[in-house]
JSON list of C-alpha atoms in Angstrom, two decimals:
[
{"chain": "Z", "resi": 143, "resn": "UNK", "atom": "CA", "xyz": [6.33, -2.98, -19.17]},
{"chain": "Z", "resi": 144, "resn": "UNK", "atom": "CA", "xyz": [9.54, -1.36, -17.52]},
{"chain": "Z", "resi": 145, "resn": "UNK", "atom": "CA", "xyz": [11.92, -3.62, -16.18]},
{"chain": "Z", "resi": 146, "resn": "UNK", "atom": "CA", "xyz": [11.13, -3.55, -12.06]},
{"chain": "Z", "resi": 147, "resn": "UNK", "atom": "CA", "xyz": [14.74, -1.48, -11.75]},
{"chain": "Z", "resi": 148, "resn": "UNK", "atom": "CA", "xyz": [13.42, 1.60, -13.73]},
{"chain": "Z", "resi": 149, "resn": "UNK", "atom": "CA", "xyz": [9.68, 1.32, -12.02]},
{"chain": "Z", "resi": 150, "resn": "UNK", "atom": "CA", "xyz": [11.79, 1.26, -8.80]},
{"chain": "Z", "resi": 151, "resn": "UNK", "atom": "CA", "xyz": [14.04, 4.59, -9.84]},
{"chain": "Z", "resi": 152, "resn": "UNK", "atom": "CA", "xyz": [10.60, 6.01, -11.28]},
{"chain": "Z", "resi": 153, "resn": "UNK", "atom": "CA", "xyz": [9.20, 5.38, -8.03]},
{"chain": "Z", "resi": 154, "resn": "UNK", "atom": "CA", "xyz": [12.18, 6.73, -5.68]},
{"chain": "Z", "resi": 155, "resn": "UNK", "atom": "CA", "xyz": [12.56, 10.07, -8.08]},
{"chain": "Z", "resi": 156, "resn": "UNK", "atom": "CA", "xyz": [8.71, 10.62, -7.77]},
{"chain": "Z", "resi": 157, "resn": "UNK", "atom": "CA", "xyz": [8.75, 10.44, -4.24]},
{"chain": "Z", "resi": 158, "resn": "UNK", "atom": "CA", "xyz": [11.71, 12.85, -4.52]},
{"chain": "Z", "resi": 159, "resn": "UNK", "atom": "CA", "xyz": [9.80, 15.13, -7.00]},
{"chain": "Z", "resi": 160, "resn": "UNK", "atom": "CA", "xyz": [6.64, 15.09, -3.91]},
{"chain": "Z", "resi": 161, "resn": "UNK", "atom": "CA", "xyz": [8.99, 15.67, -1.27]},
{"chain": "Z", "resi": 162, "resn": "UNK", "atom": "CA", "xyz": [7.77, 12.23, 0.73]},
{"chain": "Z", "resi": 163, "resn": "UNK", "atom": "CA", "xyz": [10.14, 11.15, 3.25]},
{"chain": "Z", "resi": 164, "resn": "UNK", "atom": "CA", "xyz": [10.23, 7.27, 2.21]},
{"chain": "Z", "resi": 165, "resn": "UNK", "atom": "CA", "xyz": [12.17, 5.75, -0.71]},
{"chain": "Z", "resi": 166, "resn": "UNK", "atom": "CA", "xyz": [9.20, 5.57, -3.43]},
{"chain": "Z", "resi": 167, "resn": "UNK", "atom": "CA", "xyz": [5.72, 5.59, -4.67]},
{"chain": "Z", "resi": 168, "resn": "UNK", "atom": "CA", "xyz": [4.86, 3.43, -7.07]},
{"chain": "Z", "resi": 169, "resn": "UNK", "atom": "CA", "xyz": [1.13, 3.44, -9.20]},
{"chain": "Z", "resi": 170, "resn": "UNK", "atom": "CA", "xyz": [-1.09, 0.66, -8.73]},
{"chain": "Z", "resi": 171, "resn": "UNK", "atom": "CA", "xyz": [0.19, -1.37, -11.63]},
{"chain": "Z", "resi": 172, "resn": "UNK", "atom": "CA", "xyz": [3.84, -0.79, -10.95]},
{"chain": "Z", "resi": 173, "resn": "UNK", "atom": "CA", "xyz": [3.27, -2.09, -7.78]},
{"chain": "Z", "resi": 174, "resn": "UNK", "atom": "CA", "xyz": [1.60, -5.19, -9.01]},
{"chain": "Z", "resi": 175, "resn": "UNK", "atom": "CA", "xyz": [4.87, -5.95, -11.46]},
{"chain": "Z", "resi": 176, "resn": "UNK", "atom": "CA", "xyz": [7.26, -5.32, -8.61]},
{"chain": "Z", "resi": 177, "resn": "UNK", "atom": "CA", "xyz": [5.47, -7.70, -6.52]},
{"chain": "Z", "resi": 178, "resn": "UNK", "atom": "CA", "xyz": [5.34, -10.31, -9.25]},
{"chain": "Z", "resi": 179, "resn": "UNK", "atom": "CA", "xyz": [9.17, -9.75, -9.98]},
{"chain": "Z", "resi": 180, "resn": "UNK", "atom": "CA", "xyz": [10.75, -9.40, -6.62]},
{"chain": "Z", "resi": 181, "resn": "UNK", "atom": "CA", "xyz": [9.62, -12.66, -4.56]},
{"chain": "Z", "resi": 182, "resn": "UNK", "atom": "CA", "xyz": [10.98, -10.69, -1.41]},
{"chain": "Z", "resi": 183, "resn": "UNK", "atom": "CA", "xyz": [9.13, -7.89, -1.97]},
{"chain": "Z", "resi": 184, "resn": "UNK", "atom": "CA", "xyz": [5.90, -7.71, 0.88]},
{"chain": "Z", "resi": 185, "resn": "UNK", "atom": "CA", "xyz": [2.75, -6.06, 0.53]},
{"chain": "Z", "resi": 186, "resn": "UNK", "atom": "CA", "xyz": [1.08, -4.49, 3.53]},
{"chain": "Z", "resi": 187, "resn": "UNK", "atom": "CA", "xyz": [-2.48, -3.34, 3.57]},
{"chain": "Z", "resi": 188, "resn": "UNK", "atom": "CA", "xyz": [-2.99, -0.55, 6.46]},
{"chain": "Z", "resi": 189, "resn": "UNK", "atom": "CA", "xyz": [-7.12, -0.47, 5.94]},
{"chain": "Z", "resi": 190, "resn": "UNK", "atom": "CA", "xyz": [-9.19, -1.68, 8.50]},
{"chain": "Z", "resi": 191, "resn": "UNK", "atom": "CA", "xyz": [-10.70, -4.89, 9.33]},
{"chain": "Z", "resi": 192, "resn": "UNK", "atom": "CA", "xyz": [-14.26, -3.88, 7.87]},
{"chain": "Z", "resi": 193, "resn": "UNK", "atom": "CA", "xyz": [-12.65, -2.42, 4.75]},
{"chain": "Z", "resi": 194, "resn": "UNK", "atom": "CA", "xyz": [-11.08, -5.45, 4.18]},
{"chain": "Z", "resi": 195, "resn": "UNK", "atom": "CA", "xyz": [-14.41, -7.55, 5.08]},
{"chain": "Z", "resi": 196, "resn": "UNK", "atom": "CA", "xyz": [-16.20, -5.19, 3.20]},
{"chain": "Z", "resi": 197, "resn": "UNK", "atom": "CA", "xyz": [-14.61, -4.04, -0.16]},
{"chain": "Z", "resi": 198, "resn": "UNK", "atom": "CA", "xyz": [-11.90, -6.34, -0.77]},
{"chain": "Z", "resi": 199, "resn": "UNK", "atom": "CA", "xyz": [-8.42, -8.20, 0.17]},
{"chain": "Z", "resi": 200, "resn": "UNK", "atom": "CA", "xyz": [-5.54, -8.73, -1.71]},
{"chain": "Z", "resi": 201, "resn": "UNK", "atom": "CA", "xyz": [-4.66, -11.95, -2.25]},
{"chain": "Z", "resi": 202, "resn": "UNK", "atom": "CA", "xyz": [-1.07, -12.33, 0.04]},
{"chain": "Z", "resi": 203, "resn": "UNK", "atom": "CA", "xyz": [-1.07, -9.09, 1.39]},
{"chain": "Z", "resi": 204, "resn": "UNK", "atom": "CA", "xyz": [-0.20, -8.45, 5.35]},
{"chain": "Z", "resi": 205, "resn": "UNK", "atom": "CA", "xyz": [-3.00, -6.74, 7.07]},
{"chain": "Z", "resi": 206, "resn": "UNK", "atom": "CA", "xyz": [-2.33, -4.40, 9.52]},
{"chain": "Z", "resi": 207, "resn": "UNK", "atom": "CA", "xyz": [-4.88, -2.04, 10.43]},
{"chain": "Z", "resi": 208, "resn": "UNK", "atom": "CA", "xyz": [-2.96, 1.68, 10.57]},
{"chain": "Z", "resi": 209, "resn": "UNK", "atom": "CA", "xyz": [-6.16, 3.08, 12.27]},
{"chain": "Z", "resi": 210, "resn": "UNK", "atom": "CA", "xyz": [-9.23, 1.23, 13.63]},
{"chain": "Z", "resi": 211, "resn": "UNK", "atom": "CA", "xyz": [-12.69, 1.17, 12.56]},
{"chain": "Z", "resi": 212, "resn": "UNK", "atom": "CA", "xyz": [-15.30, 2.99, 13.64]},
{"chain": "Z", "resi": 213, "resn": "UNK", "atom": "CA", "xyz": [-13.50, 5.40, 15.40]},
{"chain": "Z", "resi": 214, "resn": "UNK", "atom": "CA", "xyz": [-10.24, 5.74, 13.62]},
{"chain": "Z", "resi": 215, "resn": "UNK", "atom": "CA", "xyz": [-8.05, 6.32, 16.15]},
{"chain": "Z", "resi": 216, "resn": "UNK", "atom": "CA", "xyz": [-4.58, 5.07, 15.44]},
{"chain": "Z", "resi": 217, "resn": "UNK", "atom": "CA", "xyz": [-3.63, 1.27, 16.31]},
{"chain": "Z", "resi": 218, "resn": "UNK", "atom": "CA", "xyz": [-1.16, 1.62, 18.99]},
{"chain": "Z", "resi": 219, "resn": "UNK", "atom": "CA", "xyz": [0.82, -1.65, 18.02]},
{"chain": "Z", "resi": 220, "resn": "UNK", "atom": "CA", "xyz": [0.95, -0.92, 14.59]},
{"chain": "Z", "resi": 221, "resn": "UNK", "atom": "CA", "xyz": [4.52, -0.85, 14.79]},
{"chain": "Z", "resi": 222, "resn": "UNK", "atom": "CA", "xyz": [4.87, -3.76, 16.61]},
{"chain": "Z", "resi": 223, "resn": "UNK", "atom": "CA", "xyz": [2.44, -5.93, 14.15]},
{"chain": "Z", "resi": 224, "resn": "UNK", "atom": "CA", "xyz": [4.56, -4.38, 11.32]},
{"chain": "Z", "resi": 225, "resn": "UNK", "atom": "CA", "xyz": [8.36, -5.65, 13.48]},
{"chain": "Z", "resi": 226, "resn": "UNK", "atom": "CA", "xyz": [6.40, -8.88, 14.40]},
{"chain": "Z", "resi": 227, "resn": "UNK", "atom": "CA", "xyz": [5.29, -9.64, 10.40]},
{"chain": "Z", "resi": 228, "resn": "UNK", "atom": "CA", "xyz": [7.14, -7.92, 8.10]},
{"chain": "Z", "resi": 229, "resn": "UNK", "atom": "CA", "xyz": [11.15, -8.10, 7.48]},
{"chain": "Z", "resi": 230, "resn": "UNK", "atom": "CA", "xyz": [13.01, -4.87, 7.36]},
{"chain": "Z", "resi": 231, "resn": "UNK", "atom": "CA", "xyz": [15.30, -5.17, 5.05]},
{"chain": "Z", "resi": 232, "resn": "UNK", "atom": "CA", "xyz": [13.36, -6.15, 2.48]},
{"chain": "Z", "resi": 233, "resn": "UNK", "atom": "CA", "xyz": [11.19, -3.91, -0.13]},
{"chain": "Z", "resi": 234, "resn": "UNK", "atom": "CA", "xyz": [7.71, -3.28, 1.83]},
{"chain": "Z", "resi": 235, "resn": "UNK", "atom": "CA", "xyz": [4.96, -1.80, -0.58]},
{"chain": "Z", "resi": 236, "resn": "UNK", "atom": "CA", "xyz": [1.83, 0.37, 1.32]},
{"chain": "Z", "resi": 237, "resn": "UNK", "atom": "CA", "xyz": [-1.52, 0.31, 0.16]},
{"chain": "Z", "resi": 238, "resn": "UNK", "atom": "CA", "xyz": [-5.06, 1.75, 1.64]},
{"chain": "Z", "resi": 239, "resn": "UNK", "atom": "CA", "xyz": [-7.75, 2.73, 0.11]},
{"chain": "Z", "resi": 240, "resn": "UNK", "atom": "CA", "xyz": [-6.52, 5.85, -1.65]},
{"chain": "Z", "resi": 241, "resn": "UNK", "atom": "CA", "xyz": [-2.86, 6.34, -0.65]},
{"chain": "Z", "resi": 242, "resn": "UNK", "atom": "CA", "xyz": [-2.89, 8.52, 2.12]},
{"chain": "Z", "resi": 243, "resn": "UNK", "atom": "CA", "xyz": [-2.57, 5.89, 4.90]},
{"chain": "Z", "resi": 244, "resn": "UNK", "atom": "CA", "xyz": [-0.46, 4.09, 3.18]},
{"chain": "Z", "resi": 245, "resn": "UNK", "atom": "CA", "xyz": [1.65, 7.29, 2.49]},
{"chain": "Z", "resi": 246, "resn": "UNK", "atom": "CA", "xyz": [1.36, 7.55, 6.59]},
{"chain": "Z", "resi": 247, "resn": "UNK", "atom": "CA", "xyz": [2.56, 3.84, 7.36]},
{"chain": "Z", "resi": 248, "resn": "UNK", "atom": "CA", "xyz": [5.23, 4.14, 4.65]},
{"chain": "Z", "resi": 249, "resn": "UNK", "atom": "CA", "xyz": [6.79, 7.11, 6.75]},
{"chain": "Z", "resi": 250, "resn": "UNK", "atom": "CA", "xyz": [6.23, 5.83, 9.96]},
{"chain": "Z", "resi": 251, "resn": "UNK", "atom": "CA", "xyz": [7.73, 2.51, 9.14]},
{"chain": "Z", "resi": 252, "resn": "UNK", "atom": "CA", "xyz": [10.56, 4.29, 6.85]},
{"chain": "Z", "resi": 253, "resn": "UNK", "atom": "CA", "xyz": [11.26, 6.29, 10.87]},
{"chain": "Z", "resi": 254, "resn": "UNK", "atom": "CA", "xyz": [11.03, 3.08, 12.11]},
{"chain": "Z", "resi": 255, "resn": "UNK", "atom": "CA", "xyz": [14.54, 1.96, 9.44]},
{"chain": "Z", "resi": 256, "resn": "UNK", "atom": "CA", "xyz": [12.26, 0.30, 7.42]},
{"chain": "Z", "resi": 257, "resn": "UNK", "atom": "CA", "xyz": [14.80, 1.60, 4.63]},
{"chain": "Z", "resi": 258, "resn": "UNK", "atom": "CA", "xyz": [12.79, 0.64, 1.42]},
{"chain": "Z", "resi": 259, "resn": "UNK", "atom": "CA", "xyz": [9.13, 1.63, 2.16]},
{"chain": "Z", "resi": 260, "resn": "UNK", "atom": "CA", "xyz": [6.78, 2.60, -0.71]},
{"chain": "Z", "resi": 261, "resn": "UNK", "atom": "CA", "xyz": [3.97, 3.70, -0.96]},
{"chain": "Z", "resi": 262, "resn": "UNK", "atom": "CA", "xyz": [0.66, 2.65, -3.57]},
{"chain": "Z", "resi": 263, "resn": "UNK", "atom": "CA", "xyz": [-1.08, 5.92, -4.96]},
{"chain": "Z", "resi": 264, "resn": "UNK", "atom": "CA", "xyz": [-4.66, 5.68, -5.56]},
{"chain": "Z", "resi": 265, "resn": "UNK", "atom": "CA", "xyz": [-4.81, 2.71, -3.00]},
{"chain": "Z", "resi": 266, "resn": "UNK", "atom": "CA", "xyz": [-7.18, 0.05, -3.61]},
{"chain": "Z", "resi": 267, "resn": "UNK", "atom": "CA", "xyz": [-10.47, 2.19, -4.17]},
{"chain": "Z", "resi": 268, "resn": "UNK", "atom": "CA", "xyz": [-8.16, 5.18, -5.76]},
{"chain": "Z", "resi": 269, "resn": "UNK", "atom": "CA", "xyz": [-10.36, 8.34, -5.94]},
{"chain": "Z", "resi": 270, "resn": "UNK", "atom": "CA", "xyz": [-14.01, 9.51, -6.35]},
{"chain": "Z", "resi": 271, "resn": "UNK", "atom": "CA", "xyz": [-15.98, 9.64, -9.39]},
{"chain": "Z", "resi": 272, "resn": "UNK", "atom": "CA", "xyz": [-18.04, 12.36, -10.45]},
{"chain": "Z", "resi": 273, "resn": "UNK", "atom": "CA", "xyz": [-20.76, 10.20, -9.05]},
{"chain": "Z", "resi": 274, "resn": "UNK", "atom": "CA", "xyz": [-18.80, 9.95, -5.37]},
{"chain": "Z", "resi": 275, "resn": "UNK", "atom": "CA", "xyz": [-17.58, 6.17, -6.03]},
{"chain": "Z", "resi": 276, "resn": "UNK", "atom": "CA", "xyz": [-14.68, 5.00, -4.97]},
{"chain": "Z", "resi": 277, "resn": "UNK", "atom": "CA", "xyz": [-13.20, 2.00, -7.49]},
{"chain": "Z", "resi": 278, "resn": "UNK", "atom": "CA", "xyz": [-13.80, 3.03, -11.20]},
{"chain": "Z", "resi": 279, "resn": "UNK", "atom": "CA", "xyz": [-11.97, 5.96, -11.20]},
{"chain": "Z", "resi": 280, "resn": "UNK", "atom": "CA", "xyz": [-8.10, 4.91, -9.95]},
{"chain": "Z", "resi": 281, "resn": "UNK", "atom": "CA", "xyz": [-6.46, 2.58, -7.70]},
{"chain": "Z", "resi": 282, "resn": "UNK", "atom": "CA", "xyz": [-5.63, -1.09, -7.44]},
{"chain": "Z", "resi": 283, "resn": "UNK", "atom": "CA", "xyz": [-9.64, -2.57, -8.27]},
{"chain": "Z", "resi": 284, "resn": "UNK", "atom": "CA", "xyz": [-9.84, -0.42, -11.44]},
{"chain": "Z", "resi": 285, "resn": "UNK", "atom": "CA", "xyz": [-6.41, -1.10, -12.43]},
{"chain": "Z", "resi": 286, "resn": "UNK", "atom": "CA", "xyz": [-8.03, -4.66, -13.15]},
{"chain": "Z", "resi": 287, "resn": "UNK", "atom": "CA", "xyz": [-5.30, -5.85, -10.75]},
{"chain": "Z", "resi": 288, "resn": "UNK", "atom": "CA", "xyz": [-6.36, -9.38, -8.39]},
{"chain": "Z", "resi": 289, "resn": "UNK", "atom": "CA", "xyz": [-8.20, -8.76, -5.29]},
{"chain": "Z", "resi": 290, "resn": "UNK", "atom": "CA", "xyz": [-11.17, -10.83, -3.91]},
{"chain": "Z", "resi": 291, "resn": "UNK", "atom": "CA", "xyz": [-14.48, -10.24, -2.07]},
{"chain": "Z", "resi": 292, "resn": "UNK", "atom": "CA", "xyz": [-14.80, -10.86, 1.66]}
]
């Protein structure tokens, strides 16, 4: 493995190369090592509470629900939660279930001077298979990385 400097430049030059407005994204397992290597580094899952019930937690993540379940509608003190729980001047990693929340919080908190926001592709579940499951295909569970159930 990289050491976590070069998966961190990797990381800020993709995000470059996508044209996303916070400082990097990282891939599942990159994530994982920067999180192992950096002690200050936080981890902030955006899915909802019955995701999390549901499919799986990270072990040590924050969870802050980005949008609410059933409906979806945005969490209006997500950026409070996020102030409240998370420090801002440390590296804060993103994940959701495929990336695209996560992409969403990392921006809104990068707005929010959050300076060193990333974001997870894939997410936890990462994309569909050609049989429409989430979890085999990409992401953070088929990575092999730790989560647990419930």
């Amino acid at each position: 493995m990289e050491t976590t400097e070069t998966i961190l430049s990797k990381a800020q030059q993709r995000a470059k190369e996508m044209g996303l407005p916070y400082k990097g994204a990282l891939l599942p397992i990159e994530a994982y090592h920067v999180l192992q290597k950096l002690a200050h580094a936080q981890l902030v899952d955006v899915r909802t509470r019955a995701e999390l019930d549901w499919v799986g937690r990270i072990p040590g993540a924050k969870e802050i629900e980005l949008r609410s379940y059933p409906s979806m509608q945005p969490n209006p003190g997500f950026l409070g939660e996020l102030t409240e729980h998370v420090d801002k001047n440390l590296p804060v990693l993103f994940i959701c279930r495929s990336g695209a929340r996560s992409g969403h919080a990392a921006a809104i908190a990068t707005e929010a001077d959050f300076r060193d926001s990333y974001n997870i592709l894939e997410g936890f579940e990462g994309d569909k298979d050609e049989k429409g499951h989430r979890g085999k295909a990409s992401g953070w569970k088929a990575a092999g990385l730790p989560w647990e159930q419930g």
